[in-house]
Coordinates of C-alpha atoms and ligand atoms in Angstrom, one line a residue:
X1 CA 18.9 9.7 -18.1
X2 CA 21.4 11.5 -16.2
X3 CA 22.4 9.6 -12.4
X4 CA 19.1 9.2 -11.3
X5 CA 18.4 10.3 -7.8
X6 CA 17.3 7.6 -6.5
X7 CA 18.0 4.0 -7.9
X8 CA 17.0 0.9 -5.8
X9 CA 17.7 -2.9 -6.9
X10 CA 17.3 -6.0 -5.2
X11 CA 15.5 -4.6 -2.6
X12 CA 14.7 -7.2 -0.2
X13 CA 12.6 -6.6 3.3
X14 CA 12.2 -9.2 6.0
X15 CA 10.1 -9.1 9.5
X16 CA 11.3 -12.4 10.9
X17 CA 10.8 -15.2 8.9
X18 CA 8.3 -13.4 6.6
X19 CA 9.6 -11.7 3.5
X20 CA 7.5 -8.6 2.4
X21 CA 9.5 -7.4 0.1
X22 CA 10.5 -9.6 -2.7
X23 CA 14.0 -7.8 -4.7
X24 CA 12.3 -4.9 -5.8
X25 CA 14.4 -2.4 -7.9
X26 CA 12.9 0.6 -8.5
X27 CA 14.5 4.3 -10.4
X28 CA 13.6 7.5 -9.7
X29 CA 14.9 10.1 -12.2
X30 CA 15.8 14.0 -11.3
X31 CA 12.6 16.1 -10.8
X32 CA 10.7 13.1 -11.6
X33 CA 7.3 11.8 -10.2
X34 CA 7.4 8.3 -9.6
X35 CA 4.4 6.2 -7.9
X36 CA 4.5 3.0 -6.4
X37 CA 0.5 2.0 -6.1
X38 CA -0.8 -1.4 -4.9
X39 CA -3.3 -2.9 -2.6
X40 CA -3.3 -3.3 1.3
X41 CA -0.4 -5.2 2.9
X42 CA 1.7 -5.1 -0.6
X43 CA 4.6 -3.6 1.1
X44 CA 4.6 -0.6 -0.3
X45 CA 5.2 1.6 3.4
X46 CA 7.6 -1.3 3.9
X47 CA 9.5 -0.2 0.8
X48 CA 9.7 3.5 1.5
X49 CA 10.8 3.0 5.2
X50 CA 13.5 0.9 4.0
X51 CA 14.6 3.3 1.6
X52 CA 14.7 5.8 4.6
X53 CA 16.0 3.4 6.7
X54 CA 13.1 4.2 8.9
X55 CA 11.9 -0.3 9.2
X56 CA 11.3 -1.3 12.5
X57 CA 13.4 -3.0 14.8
X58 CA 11.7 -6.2 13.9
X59 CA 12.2 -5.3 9.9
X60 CA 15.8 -6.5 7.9
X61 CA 16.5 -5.6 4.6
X62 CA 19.2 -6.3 2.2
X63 CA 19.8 -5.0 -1.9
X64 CA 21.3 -2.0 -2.9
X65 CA 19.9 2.0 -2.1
X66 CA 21.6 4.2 -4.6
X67 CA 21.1 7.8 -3.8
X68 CA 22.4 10.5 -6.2
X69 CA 24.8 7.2 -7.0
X70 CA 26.2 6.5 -3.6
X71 CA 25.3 3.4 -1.6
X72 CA 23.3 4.7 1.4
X73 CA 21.6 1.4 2.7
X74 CA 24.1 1.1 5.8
X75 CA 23.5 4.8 6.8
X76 CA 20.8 5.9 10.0
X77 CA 18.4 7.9 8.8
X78 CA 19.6 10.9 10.3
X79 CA 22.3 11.0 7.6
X80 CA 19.8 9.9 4.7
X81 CA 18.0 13.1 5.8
X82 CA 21.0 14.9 6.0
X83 CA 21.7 13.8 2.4
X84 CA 18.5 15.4 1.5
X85 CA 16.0 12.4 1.5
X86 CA 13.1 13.0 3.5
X87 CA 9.6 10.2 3.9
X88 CA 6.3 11.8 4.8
X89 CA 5.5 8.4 6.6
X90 CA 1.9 7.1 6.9
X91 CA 1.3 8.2 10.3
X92 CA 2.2 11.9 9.8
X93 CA 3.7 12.2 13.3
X94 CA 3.0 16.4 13.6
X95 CA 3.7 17.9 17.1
X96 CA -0.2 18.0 18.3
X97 CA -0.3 20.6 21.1
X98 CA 2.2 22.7 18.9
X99 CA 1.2 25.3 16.1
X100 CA 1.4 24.7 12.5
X101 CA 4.1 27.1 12.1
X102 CA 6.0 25.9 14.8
X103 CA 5.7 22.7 13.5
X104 CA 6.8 23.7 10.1
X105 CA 9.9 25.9 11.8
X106 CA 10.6 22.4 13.3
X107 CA 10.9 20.8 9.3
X108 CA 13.8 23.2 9.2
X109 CA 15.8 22.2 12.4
X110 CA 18.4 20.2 10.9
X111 CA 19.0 22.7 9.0
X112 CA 19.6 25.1 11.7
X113 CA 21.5 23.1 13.7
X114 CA 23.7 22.0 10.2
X115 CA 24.3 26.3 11.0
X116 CA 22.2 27.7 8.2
X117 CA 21.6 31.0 8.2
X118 CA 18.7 31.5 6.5
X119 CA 17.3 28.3 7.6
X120 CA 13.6 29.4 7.2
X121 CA 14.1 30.4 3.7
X122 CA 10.9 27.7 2.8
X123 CA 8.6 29.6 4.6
X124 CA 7.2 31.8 2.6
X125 CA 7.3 29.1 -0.1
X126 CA 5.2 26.5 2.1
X127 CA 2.6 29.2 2.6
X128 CA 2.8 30.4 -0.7
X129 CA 1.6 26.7 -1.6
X130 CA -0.6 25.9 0.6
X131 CA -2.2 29.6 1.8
X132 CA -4.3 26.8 4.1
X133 CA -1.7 26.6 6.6
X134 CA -0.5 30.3 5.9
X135 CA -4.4 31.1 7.4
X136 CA -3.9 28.7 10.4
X137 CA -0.5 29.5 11.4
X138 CA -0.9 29.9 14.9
X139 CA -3.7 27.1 15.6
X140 CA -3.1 24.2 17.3
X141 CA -1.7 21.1 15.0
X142 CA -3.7 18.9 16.5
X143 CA -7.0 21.1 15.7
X144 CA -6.3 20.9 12.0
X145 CA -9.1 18.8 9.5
X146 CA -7.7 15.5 7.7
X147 CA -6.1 17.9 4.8
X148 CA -4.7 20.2 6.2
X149 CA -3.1 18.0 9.0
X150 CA -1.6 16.0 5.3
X151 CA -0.7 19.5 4.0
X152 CA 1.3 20.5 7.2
X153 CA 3.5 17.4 6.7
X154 CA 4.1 17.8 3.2
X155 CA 4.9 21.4 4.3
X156 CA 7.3 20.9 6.8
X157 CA 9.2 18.2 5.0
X158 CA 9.9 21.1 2.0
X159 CA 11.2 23.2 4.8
X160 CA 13.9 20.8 5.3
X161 CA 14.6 21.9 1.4
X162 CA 14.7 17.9 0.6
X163 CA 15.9 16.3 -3.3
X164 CA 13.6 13.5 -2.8
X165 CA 10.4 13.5 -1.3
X166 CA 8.5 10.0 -0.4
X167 CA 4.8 10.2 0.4
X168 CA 3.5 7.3 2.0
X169 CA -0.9 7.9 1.2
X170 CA -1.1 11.3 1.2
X171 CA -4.7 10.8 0.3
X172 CA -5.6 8.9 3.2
X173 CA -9.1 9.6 4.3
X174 CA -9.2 12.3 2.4
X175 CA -12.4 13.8 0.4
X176 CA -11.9 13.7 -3.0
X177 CA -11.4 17.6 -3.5
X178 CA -8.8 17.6 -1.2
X179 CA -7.0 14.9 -2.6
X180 CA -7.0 17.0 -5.6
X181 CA -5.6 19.9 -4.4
X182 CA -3.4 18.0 -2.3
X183 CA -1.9 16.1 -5.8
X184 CA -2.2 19.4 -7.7
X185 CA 0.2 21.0 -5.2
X186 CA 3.1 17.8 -5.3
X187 CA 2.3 18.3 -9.3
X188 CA 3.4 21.9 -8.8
X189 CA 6.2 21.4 -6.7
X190 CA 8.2 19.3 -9.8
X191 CA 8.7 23.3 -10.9
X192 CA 11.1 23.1 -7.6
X193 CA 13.6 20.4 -9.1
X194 CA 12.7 18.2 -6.1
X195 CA 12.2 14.1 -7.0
X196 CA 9.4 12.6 -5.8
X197 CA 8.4 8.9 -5.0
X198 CA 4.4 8.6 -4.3
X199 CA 3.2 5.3 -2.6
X200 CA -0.3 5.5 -3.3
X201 CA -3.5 3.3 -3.3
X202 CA -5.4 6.3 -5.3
X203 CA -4.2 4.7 -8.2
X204 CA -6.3 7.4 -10.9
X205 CA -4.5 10.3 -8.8
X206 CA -1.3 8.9 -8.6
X207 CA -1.0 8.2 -12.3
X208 CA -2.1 11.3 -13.5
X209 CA 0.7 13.2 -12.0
X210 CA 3.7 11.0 -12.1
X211 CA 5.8 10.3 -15.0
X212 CA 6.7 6.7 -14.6
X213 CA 4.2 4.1 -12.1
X214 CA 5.3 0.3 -10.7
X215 CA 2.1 -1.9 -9.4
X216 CA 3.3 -3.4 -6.3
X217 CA 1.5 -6.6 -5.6
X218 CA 2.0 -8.9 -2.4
X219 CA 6.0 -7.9 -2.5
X220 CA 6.5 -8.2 -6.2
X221 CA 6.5 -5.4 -8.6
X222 CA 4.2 -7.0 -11.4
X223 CA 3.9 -4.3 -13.6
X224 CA 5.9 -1.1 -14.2
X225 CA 6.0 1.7 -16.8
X226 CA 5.1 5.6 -18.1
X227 CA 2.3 6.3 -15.9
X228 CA 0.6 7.5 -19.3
X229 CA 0.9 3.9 -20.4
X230 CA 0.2 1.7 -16.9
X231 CA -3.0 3.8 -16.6
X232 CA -4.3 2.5 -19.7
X233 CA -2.8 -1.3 -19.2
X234 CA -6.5 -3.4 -19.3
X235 CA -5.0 -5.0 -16.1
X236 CA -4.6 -1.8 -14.1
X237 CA -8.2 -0.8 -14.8
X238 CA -9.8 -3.1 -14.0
X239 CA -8.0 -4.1 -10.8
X240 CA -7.2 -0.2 -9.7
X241 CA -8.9 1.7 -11.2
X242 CA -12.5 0.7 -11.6
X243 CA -14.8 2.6 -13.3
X244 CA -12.4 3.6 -16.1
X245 CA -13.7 7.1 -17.6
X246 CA -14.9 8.4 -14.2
X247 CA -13.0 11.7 -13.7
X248 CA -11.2 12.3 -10.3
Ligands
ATP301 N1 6.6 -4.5 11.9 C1 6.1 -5.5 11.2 N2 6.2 -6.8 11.6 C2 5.8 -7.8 10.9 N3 5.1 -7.7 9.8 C3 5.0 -6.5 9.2 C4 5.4 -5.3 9.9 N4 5.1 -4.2 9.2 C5 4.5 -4.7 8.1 N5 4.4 -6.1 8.1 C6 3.8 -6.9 7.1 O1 4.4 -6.7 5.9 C7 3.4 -6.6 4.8 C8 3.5 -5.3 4.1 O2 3.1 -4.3 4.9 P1 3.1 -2.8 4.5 O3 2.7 -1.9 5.7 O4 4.4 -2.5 3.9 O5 2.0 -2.7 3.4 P2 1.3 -1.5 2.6 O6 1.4 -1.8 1.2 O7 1.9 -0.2 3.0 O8 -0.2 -1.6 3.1 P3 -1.3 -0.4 3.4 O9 -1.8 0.0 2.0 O10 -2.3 -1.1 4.2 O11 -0.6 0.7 4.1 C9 2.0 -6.9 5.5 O12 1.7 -8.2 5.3 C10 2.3 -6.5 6.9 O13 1.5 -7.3 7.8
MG302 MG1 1.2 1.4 4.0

């Protein structure tokens, strides 16, 4: 593999006295899919906001955050995101009283303010994926369903044109069809060249579009490999994902 873009080792994550995160090292290769599933309270939100550098006052973590090969653990966020790392983080913090396309035009602000011209270049492309929010444009954010409130913040994080994308749940309380379409659309958007690292706790979905899974388990990875291979390790049945020939 060629540098990977992201590459994570010895990833440790404190809140106090109480560990979390347990040296986690974790790889994710260019235009790869990578997810990280596991159970409530594993860490895995406390993983991706420490890759972000988005923890909480309260949260400390030490290891080693290689992006595109340079250490970025002692950078704010604000430069990881310059950098072109972006988190879709659990609570998908949209703009309520705004519109969806003023919320997506927002996605793009550093990029405006970095002096880019044609910083709403992704438009068209956002739309072009998810024709949902190309319909709803000028509605309310805060009026949007479950889905498409998910879709408008996967949306405006690709207007920020990012090289790795982290998901934390995007199938939260979602129905089953829209977590398909919502996983068919970051299965499409490998075609882009942008990286992506899925925290998931739909384990079946997860696995079926990434190329390489971990199992993260009360802050330790305890099992890693090609998704192709985890989702038929007898362990990972049985504990995630149930019913074993049931379709999505
Ligand atoms: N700000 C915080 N202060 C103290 N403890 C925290 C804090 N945030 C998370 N924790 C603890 O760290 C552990 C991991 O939490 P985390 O949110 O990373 O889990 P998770 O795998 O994302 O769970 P979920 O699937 O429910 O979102 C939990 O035991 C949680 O209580
Ligand atoms: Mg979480």
């Amino acid at each position: 593999m060629t540098t990977p873009i992201l590459e994570v080792s010895g990833l440790a994550v404190r809140y106090g006295k109480i560990e979390a995160l347990h040296k986690a090292s974790i790889k994710v290769g260019a235009g790869q899919i990578v997810s990280v599933i596991g159970p409530n309270g594993a860490g895995k939100s406390t993983l991706l906001n420490a890759i972000m550098g988005a923890l909480p006052v309260t949260g400390h973590a030490s290891g080693r955050i290689a992006y595109l090969g340079d250490e970025v653990g002692g950078l704010p966020i604000e430069r990881r995101v310059a950098r072109g790392m972006c988190l879709v983080p659990e609570k998908r913090e949209l703009f309520a009283s705004m519109t969806v396309e003023d919320n997506l035009v927002l996605g793009a602000y550093r990029r405006k303010r970095a002096g880019e011209r044609n910083f709403l270049d992704q438009l068209d492309h956002v739309f072009a994926l998810f024709p949902r929010l190309k319909e709803r444009r000028a509605q309310a954010a805060g009026t949007l369903s479950g889905g498409e409130r998910q879709m408008l913040a996967v949306g405006r994080a690709l207007m920020g044109k990012p090289d790795l994308l982290m998901l934390d749940e995007p199938s939260l309380g979602l129905a089953p069809l829209i977590v398909k379409e919502i996983f068919h659309i970051i299965s499409a958007l490998r075609q882009t060249g942008v990286a992506t690292l899925l925290i998931e706790q739909n384990a079946r979905a997860a696995l079926q579009i990434s190329d390489y899974g971990y199992v993260l388990e009360t802050g330790d990875l305890a099992l890693e490999g090609p998704a192709s291979e985890l989702a038929q390790n007898p362990r990972v049945i049985e504990t995630y994902l149930g019913l074993a020939k049931r379709p999505v």
